[in-house]
GROMACS .gro file of C-alpha atoms in nm:
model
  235
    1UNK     CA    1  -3.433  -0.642   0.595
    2UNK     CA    2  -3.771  -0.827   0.626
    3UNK     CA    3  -4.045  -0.669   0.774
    4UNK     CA    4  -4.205  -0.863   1.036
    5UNK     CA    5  -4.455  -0.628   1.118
    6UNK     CA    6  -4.620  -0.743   0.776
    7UNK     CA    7  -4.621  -1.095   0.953
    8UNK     CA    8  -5.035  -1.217   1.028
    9UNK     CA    9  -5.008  -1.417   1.333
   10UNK     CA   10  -5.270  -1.698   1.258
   11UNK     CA   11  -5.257  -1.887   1.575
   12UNK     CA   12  -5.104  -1.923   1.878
   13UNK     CA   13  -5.111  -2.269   2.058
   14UNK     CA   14  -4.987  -2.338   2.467
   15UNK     CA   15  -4.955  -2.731   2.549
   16UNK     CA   16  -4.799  -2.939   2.837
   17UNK     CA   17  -4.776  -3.327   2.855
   18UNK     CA   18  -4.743  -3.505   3.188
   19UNK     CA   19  -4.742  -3.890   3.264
   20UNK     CA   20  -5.127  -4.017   3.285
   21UNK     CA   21  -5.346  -3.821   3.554
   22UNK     CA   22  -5.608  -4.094   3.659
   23UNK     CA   23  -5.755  -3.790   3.848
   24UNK     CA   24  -5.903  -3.676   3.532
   25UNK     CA   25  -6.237  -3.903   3.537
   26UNK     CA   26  -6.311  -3.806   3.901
   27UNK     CA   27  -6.196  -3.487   3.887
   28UNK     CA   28  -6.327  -3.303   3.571
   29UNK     CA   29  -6.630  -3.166   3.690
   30UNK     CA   30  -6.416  -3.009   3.959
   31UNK     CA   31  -6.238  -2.873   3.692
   32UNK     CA   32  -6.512  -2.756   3.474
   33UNK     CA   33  -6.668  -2.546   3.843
   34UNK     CA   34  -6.359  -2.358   3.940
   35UNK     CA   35  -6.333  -2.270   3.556
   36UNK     CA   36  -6.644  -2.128   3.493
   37UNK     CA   37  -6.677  -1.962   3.838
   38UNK     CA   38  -6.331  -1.759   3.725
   39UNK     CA   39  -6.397  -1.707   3.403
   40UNK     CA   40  -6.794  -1.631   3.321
   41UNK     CA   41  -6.738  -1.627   2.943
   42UNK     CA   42  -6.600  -1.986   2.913
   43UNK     CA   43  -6.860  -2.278   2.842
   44UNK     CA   44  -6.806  -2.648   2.794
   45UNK     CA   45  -6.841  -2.797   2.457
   46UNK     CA   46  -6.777  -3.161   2.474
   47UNK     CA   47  -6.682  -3.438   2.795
   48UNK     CA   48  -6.549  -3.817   2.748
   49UNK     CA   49  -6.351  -4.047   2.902
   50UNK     CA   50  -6.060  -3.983   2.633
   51UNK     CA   51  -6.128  -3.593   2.621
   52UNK     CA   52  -6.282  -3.281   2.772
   53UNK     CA   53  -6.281  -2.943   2.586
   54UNK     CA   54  -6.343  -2.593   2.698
   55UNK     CA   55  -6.444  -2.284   2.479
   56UNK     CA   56  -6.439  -1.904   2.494
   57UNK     CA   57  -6.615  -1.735   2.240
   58UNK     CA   58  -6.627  -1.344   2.216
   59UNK     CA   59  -6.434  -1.078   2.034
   60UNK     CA   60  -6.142  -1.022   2.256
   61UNK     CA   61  -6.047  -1.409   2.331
   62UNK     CA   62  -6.197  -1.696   2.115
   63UNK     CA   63  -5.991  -1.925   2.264
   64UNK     CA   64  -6.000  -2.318   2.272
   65UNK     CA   65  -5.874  -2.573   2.574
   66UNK     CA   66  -5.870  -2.948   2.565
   67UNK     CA   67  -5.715  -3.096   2.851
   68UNK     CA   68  -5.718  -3.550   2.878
   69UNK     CA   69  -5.503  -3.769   3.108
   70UNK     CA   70  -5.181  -3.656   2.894
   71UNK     CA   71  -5.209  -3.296   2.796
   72UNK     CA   72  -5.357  -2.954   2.814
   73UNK     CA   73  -5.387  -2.792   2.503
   74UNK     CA   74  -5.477  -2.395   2.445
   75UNK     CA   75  -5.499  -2.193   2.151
   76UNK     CA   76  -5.642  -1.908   1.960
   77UNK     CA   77  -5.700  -1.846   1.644
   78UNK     CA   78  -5.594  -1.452   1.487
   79UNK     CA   79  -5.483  -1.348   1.837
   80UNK     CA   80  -5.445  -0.953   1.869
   81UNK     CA   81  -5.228  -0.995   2.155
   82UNK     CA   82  -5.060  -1.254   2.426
   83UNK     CA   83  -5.283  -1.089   2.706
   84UNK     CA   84  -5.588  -1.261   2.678
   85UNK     CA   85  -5.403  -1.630   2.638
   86UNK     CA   86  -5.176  -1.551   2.872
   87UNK     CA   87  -5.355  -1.480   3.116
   88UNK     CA   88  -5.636  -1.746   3.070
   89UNK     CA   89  -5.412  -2.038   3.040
   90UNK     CA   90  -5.182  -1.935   3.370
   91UNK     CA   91  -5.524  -1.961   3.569
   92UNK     CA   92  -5.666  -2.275   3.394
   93UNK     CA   93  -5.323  -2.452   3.379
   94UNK     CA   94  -5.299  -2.441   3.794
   95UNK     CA   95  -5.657  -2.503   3.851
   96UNK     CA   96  -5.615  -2.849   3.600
   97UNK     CA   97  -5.285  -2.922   3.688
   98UNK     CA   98  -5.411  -2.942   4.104
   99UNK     CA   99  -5.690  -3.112   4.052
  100UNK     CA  100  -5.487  -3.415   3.810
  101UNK     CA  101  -5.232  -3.357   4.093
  102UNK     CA  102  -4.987  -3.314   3.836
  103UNK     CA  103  -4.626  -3.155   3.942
  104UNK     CA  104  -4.371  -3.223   3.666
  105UNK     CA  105  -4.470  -3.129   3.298
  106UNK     CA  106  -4.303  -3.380   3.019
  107UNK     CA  107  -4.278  -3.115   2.785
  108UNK     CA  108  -4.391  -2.767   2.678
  109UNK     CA  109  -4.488  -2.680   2.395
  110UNK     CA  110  -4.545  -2.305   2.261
  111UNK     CA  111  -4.620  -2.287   1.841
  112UNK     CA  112  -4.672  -1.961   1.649
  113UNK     CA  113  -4.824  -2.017   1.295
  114UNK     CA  114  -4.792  -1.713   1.103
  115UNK     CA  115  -4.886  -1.596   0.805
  116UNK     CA  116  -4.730  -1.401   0.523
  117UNK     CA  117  -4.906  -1.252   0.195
  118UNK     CA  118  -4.711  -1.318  -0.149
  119UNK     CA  119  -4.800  -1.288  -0.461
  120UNK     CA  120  -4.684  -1.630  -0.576
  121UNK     CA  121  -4.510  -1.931  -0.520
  122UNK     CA  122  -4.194  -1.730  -0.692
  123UNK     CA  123  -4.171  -1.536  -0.369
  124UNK     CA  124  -4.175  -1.801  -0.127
  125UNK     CA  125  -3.910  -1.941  -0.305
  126UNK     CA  126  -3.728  -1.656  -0.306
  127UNK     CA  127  -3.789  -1.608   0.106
  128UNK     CA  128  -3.693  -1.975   0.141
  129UNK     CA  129  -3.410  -1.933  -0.037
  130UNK     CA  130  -3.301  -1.613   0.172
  131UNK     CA  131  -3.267  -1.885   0.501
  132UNK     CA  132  -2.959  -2.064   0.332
  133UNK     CA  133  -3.159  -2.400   0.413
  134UNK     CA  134  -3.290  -2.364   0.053
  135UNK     CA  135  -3.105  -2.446  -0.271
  136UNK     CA  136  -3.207  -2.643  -0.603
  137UNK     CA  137  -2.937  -2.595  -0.833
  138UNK     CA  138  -3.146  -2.554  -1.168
  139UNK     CA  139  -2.962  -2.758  -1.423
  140UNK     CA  140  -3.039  -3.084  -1.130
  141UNK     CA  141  -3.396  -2.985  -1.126
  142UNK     CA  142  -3.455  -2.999  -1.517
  143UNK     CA  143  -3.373  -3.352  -1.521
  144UNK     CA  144  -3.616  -3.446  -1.248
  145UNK     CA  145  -3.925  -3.194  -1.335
  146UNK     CA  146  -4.028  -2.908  -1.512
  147UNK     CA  147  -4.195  -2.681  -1.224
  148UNK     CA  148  -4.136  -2.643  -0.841
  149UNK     CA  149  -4.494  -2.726  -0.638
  150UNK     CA  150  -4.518  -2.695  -0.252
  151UNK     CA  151  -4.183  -2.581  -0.208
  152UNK     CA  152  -4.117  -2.587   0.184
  153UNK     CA  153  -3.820  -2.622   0.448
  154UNK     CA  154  -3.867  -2.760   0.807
  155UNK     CA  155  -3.576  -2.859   1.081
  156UNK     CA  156  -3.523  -2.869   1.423
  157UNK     CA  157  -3.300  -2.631   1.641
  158UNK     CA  158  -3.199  -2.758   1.989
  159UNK     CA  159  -3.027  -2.519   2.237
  160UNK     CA  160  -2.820  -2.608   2.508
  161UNK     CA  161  -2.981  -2.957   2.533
  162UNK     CA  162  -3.272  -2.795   2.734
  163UNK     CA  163  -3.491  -2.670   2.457
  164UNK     CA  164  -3.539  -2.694   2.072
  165UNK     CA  165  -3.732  -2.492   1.785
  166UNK     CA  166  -3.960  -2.683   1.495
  167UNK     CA  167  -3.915  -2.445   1.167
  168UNK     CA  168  -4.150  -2.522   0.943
  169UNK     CA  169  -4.121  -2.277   0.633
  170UNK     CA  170  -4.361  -2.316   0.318
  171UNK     CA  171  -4.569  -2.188   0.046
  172UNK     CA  172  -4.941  -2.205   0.070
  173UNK     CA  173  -5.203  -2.153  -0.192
  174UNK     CA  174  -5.545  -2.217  -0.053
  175UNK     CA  175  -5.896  -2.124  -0.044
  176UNK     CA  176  -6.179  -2.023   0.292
  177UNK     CA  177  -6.513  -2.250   0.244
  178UNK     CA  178  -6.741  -2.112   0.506
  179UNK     CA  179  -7.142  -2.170   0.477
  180UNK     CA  180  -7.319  -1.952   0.701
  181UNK     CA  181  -7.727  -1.909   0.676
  182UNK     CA  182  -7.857  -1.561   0.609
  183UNK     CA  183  -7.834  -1.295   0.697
  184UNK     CA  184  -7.537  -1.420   0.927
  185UNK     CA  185  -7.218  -1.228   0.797
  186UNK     CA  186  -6.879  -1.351   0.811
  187UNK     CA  187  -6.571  -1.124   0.847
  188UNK     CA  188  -6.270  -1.304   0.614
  189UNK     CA  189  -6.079  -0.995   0.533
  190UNK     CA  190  -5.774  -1.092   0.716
  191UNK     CA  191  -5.762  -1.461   0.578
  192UNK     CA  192  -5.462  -1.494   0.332
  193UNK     CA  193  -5.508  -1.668   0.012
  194UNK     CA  194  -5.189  -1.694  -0.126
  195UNK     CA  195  -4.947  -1.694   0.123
  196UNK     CA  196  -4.537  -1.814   0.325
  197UNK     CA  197  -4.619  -1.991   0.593
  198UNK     CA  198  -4.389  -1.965   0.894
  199UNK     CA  199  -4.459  -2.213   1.178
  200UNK     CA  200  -4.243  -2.220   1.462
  201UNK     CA  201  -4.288  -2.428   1.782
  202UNK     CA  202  -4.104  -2.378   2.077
  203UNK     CA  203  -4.012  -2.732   2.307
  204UNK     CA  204  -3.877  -2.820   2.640
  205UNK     CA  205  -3.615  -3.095   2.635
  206UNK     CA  206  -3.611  -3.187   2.958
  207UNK     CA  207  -3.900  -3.245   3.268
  208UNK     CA  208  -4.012  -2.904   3.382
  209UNK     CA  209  -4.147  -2.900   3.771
  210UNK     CA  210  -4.501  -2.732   3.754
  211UNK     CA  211  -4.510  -2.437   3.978
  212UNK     CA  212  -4.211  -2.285   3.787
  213UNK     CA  213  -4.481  -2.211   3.444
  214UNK     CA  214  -4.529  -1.839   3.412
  215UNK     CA  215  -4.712  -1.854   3.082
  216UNK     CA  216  -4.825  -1.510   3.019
  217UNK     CA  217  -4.404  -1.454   3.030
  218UNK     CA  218  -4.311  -1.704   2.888
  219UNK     CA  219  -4.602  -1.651   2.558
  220UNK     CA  220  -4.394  -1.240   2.563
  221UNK     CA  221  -4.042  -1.439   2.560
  222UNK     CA  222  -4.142  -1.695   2.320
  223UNK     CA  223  -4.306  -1.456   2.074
  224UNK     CA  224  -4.044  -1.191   2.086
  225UNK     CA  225  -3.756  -1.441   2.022
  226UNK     CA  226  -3.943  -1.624   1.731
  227UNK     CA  227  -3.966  -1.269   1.558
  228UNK     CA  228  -3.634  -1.231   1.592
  229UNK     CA  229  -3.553  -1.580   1.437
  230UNK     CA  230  -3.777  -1.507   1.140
  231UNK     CA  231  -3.598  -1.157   1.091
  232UNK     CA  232  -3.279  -1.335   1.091
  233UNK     CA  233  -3.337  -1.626   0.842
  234UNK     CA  234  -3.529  -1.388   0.629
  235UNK     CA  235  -3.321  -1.060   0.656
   0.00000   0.00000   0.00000
């Protein structure tokens, strides 16, 4: 069986599309008040015409939202739980959403990137090749290379024509680059280096109406059944 308690959730992303709200260029600094009047701890980072982006910045949130005439985007990076997001993005999503007078959503979107540690790219193969999605018979690949880079799998599950999954499955050997002045510290304990990436993101298929988005429920569905995918192709 494979553990997904050992799984490091990276980052957790929330985004709806919608037809173009020409409400956003009169109404953003609407937007922006009722924000920061419910939630203190928010500030705005950057404003244009194509753009407008929102940041919270402390130890229990550090979360991000962009919201345009098309989309609003949230996410958080190393989240220790869905409360903070959840709860967040179902206030900001109905203050945005009234004030682009936007009712139907085109699609949502809900990714989880997570992250797991491996000692090489031997045992991401051997994790990828645990899904069944995953086979390179080994007298084929000797006459087309001696050694397997970037090995990875990615498809795209559909259920009941109303909504689909995006597996992405891969290894990934990188390193953190962070310059900060002294005697600022920087806390990168939890950062993988060498690692099996497993990215899943959640879609509708069809128009959803608005006032039927429960996020903070629908982050605890999301997150509960993607766990239980990855147990499954993994196990």
């Amino acid at each position: 069986m494979f553990d997904t308690s050992k799984l490091l959730l990276e980052q957790m992303i929330f985004e709806v599309r919608f037809e173009h709200a020409f409400f956003y260029w009169d109404n953003s600094g609407k937007i922006f008040t009722e924000i920061l009047k419910g939630w203190p701890t928010a500030t705005v980072e950057t404003v244009s015409t194509q753009e407008a982006k929102v940041i919270i910045k402390n130890k229990e949130e550090d979360l991000i939202l962009t919201f345009s005439p098309q989309h609003i985007n949230i996410n958080q990076s190393y989240p220790g739980g869905i409360k903070s997001m959840g709860e967040f993005t179902d206030y900001a999503l109905s203050v945005i959403a009234r004030h682009l007078n936007v009712n139907i959503f085109s699609r949502i979107g809900n990714r989880f990137i997570y992250m797991y540690k491996v000692d090489d790219v031997d045992a991401s193969i051997a994790l990828l090749q645990k899904t069944g999605f995953f086979s390179i018979p080994e007298d084929k690949f000797k006459k087309i290379g001696t050694s397997l880079k970037n090995p990875a799998v990615k498809f795209t599950a559909e259920k009941d024509n109303d909504v689909g999954y995006t597996f992405n499955m891969a290894h990934v050997s990188r390193k953190l680059e962070i310059k900060v002045p002294k005697p600022i510290t920087y806390d990168a304990s939890a950062f993988i280096t060498n690692g099996f990436l497993v990215d899943i993101d959640f879609h509708t298929l069809k128009p959803v109406e608005g006032g039927n988005v429960r996020v903070h429920e629908l982050l605890k569905k999301n997150k509960k059944d993607i766990e239980y995918f990855i147990g499954e192709l993994l196990g």
